GROMACS .gro file of C-alpha atoms in nm:
model
  193
    1UNK     CA    1  -4.484  -0.947   1.707
    2UNK     CA    2  -4.710  -1.051   1.948
    3UNK     CA    3  -4.805  -1.370   1.781
    4UNK     CA    4  -4.381  -1.425   1.811
    5UNK     CA    5  -4.445  -1.381   2.209
    6UNK     CA    6  -4.741  -1.600   2.232
    7UNK     CA    7  -4.535  -1.890   2.001
    8UNK     CA    8  -4.276  -1.815   2.247
    9UNK     CA    9  -4.467  -1.897   2.545
   10UNK     CA   10  -4.575  -2.196   2.396
   11UNK     CA   11  -4.267  -2.398   2.309
   12UNK     CA   12  -4.029  -2.331   2.563
   13UNK     CA   13  -3.703  -2.111   2.547
   14UNK     CA   14  -3.473  -2.350   2.366
   15UNK     CA   15  -3.717  -2.318   2.030
   16UNK     CA   16  -3.768  -1.956   2.139
   17UNK     CA   17  -3.349  -1.913   2.098
   18UNK     CA   18  -3.391  -2.103   1.766
   19UNK     CA   19  -3.674  -1.940   1.642
   20UNK     CA   20  -3.450  -1.543   1.737
   21UNK     CA   21  -3.177  -1.674   1.552
   22UNK     CA   22  -3.447  -1.817   1.214
   23UNK     CA   23  -3.588  -1.424   1.265
   24UNK     CA   24  -3.250  -1.269   1.250
   25UNK     CA   25  -3.105  -1.432   0.996
   26UNK     CA   26  -3.440  -1.353   0.768
   27UNK     CA   27  -3.402  -1.019   0.801
   28UNK     CA   28  -3.694  -0.998   1.048
   29UNK     CA   29  -3.419  -0.859   1.348
   30UNK     CA   30  -3.347  -0.512   1.411
   31UNK     CA   31  -3.149  -0.292   1.238
   32UNK     CA   32  -2.787  -0.379   1.418
   33UNK     CA   33  -2.834  -0.754   1.361
   34UNK     CA   34  -2.919  -0.726   0.963
   35UNK     CA   35  -2.623  -0.450   0.906
   36UNK     CA   36  -2.299  -0.618   1.180
   37UNK     CA   37  -2.075  -0.748   0.968
   38UNK     CA   38  -1.925  -1.106   1.119
   39UNK     CA   39  -1.746  -0.991   1.374
   40UNK     CA   40  -1.397  -1.165   1.213
   41UNK     CA   41  -1.462  -0.974   0.847
   42UNK     CA   42  -1.304  -0.704   0.915
   43UNK     CA   43  -0.970  -0.778   1.047
   44UNK     CA   44  -0.958  -1.095   0.814
   45UNK     CA   45  -0.984  -0.895   0.519
   46UNK     CA   46  -0.752  -0.667   0.326
   47UNK     CA   47  -0.718  -0.336   0.306
   48UNK     CA   48  -0.657  -0.310  -0.090
   49UNK     CA   49  -0.715  -0.655  -0.240
   50UNK     CA   50  -0.517  -0.602  -0.526
   51UNK     CA   51  -0.203  -0.520  -0.375
   52UNK     CA   52  -0.233  -0.842  -0.139
   53UNK     CA   53  -0.008  -1.145  -0.199
   54UNK     CA   54  -0.237  -1.450  -0.263
   55UNK     CA   55  -0.191  -1.730  -0.039
   56UNK     CA   56  -0.194  -1.671   0.339
   57UNK     CA   57  -0.097  -1.350   0.479
   58UNK     CA   58   0.264  -1.322   0.471
   59UNK     CA   59   0.485  -1.197   0.836
   60UNK     CA   60   0.546  -0.809   0.802
   61UNK     CA   61   0.927  -0.774   0.867
   62UNK     CA   62   1.085  -0.467   1.072
   63UNK     CA   63   1.119  -0.312   0.690
   64UNK     CA   64   0.744  -0.317   0.605
   65UNK     CA   65   0.578  -0.177   0.975
   66UNK     CA   66   0.519   0.168   0.865
   67UNK     CA   67   0.219   0.383   0.748
   68UNK     CA   68   0.156   0.724   0.611
   69UNK     CA   69  -0.082   0.938   0.379
   70UNK     CA   70  -0.038   0.914  -0.011
   71UNK     CA   71  -0.088   1.269  -0.177
   72UNK     CA   72  -0.433   1.180  -0.267
   73UNK     CA   73  -0.464   1.177   0.136
   74UNK     CA   74  -0.532   0.790   0.106
   75UNK     CA   75  -0.403   0.581   0.407
   76UNK     CA   76  -0.080   0.375   0.301
   77UNK     CA   77   0.056   0.070   0.511
   78UNK     CA   78   0.345  -0.124   0.378
   79UNK     CA   79   0.220  -0.403   0.573
   80UNK     CA   80   0.033  -0.490   0.271
   81UNK     CA   81   0.298  -0.556   0.051
   82UNK     CA   82   0.479  -0.821   0.320
   83UNK     CA   83   0.587  -1.146   0.145
   84UNK     CA   84   0.667  -0.918  -0.199
   85UNK     CA   85   0.978  -0.769  -0.310
   86UNK     CA   86   0.911  -0.391  -0.300
   87UNK     CA   87   1.095  -0.086  -0.446
   88UNK     CA   88   1.074   0.261  -0.290
   89UNK     CA   89   1.110   0.564  -0.477
   90UNK     CA   90   1.248   0.908  -0.286
   91UNK     CA   91   1.182   1.149  -0.523
   92UNK     CA   92   1.139   1.526  -0.494
   93UNK     CA   93   0.998   1.721  -0.680
   94UNK     CA   94   1.250   1.961  -0.846
   95UNK     CA   95   1.450   1.740  -0.919
   96UNK     CA   96   1.599   1.684  -1.245
   97UNK     CA   97   1.701   1.362  -1.206
   98UNK     CA   98   1.388   1.253  -1.077
   99UNK     CA   99   1.207   1.422  -1.345
  100UNK     CA  100   1.424   1.186  -1.605
  101UNK     CA  101   1.337   0.851  -1.410
  102UNK     CA  102   0.988   0.925  -1.343
  103UNK     CA  103   0.904   0.859  -1.760
  104UNK     CA  104   1.098   0.522  -1.720
  105UNK     CA  105   0.904   0.443  -1.393
  106UNK     CA  106   0.595   0.534  -1.560
  107UNK     CA  107   0.646   0.324  -1.810
  108UNK     CA  108   0.733   0.005  -1.594
  109UNK     CA  109   0.525   0.022  -1.310
  110UNK     CA  110   0.185  -0.100  -1.426
  111UNK     CA  111   0.371  -0.417  -1.545
  112UNK     CA  112   0.495  -0.475  -1.179
  113UNK     CA  113   0.204  -0.308  -0.974
  114UNK     CA  114   0.095  -0.665  -0.813
  115UNK     CA  115   0.455  -0.853  -0.866
  116UNK     CA  116   0.733  -0.607  -0.731
  117UNK     CA  117   0.518  -0.314  -0.604
  118UNK     CA  118   0.708   0.061  -0.661
  119UNK     CA  119   0.617   0.286  -0.436
  120UNK     CA  120   0.689   0.669  -0.456
  121UNK     CA  121   0.829   0.856  -0.153
  122UNK     CA  122   0.731   1.231  -0.211
  123UNK     CA  123   0.963   1.465   0.025
  124UNK     CA  124   1.219   1.807   0.028
  125UNK     CA  125   0.953   2.003  -0.133
  126UNK     CA  126   0.574   2.163  -0.123
  127UNK     CA  127   0.226   1.929  -0.160
  128UNK     CA  128   0.177   2.155  -0.483
  129UNK     CA  129   0.458   2.067  -0.649
  130UNK     CA  130   0.436   1.733  -0.577
  131UNK     CA  131   0.089   1.679  -0.712
  132UNK     CA  132   0.234   1.833  -0.964
  133UNK     CA  133   0.503   1.650  -1.051
  134UNK     CA  134   0.294   1.305  -1.039
  135UNK     CA  135   0.025   1.466  -1.250
  136UNK     CA  136   0.348   1.603  -1.520
  137UNK     CA  137   0.516   1.218  -1.538
  138UNK     CA  138   0.199   1.051  -1.545
  139UNK     CA  139   0.257   0.880  -1.224
  140UNK     CA  140  -0.120   0.925  -1.099
  141UNK     CA  141  -0.197   0.515  -1.007
  142UNK     CA  142   0.087   0.435  -0.832
  143UNK     CA  143   0.102   0.520  -0.458
  144UNK     CA  144   0.300   0.814  -0.348
  145UNK     CA  145   0.328   0.838   0.011
  146UNK     CA  146   0.421   1.243   0.126
  147UNK     CA  147   0.676   1.207   0.324
  148UNK     CA  148   0.705   1.653   0.351
  149UNK     CA  149   0.853   1.606   0.720
  150UNK     CA  150   1.134   1.312   0.590
  151UNK     CA  151   1.021   1.066   0.864
  152UNK     CA  152   0.998   0.774   0.606
  153UNK     CA  153   1.364   0.930   0.424
  154UNK     CA  154   1.540   0.913   0.795
  155UNK     CA  155   1.414   0.574   0.872
  156UNK     CA  156   1.570   0.424   0.554
  157UNK     CA  157   1.867   0.647   0.582
  158UNK     CA  158   1.812   0.863   0.253
  159UNK     CA  159   2.015   1.151   0.245
  160UNK     CA  160   1.984   1.224  -0.163
  161UNK     CA  161   1.749   1.247  -0.436
  162UNK     CA  162   1.631   0.999  -0.632
  163UNK     CA  163   1.709   0.707  -0.422
  164UNK     CA  164   1.608   0.376  -0.518
  165UNK     CA  165   1.567   0.151  -0.166
  166UNK     CA  166   1.466  -0.239  -0.287
  167UNK     CA  167   1.353  -0.435  -0.008
  168UNK     CA  168   1.305  -0.844  -0.080
  169UNK     CA  169   1.047  -1.082  -0.026
  170UNK     CA  170   1.197  -1.136   0.316
  171UNK     CA  171   1.216  -0.777   0.405
  172UNK     CA  172   1.594  -0.729   0.387
  173UNK     CA  173   1.722  -0.451   0.235
  174UNK     CA  174   1.900  -0.547  -0.097
  175UNK     CA  175   1.982  -0.201  -0.234
  176UNK     CA  176   2.015   0.135  -0.162
  177UNK     CA  177   2.116   0.410  -0.423
  178UNK     CA  178   2.081   0.578  -0.769
  179UNK     CA  179   1.986   0.330  -0.988
  180UNK     CA  180   1.976   0.437  -1.425
  181UNK     CA  181   1.641   0.320  -1.586
  182UNK     CA  182   1.786   0.030  -1.746
  183UNK     CA  183   1.917  -0.099  -1.426
  184UNK     CA  184   1.625  -0.015  -1.214
  185UNK     CA  185   1.459  -0.215  -1.542
  186UNK     CA  186   1.666  -0.534  -1.484
  187UNK     CA  187   1.664  -0.527  -1.150
  188UNK     CA  188   1.316  -0.513  -1.122
  189UNK     CA  189   1.261  -0.769  -1.352
  190UNK     CA  190   1.481  -1.025  -1.201
  191UNK     CA  191   1.258  -0.985  -0.852
  192UNK     CA  192   0.977  -1.065  -1.056
  193UNK     CA  193   1.095  -1.411  -1.182
   0.00000   0.00000   0.00000
């Protein structure tokens, strides 16, 4: 580094500043310079690129301003769903109706994952029973928010399981209640069009 110092003394401060920038970008800077991401990269990068709509970020409606934790322990931010229709499925692990609907959901969810995400909201049960339910009905790839405390159930006014809350692209709730597999499939298909 001694030769750099003597070069700086001979060439002046403007050239020294330019030299410092060149050295930093060439990997000769300290570890902080090389490891630091651009200042705005974390803020502009989507949390889950596969679940973000293409194009500019959509405004986040009030209905999608909530967070949670999935049964797998991952953070969940509903804001990433803005700009797309969304289906929230409120279920309980001991519910027979939920079990019968789980097969339909497991069948259709992969085909609509990027266009009309279906998000499970598990409540009214213990965590182990919830994870066993997800495993039994092969619902693992779709997000399942753990809501034992009933925070989301209260937020959406859900008082029984199995309940579907369908939110359109603009964030309006367009359905809240029970749906059979055929009606759910028809509605999700129409929303994806």
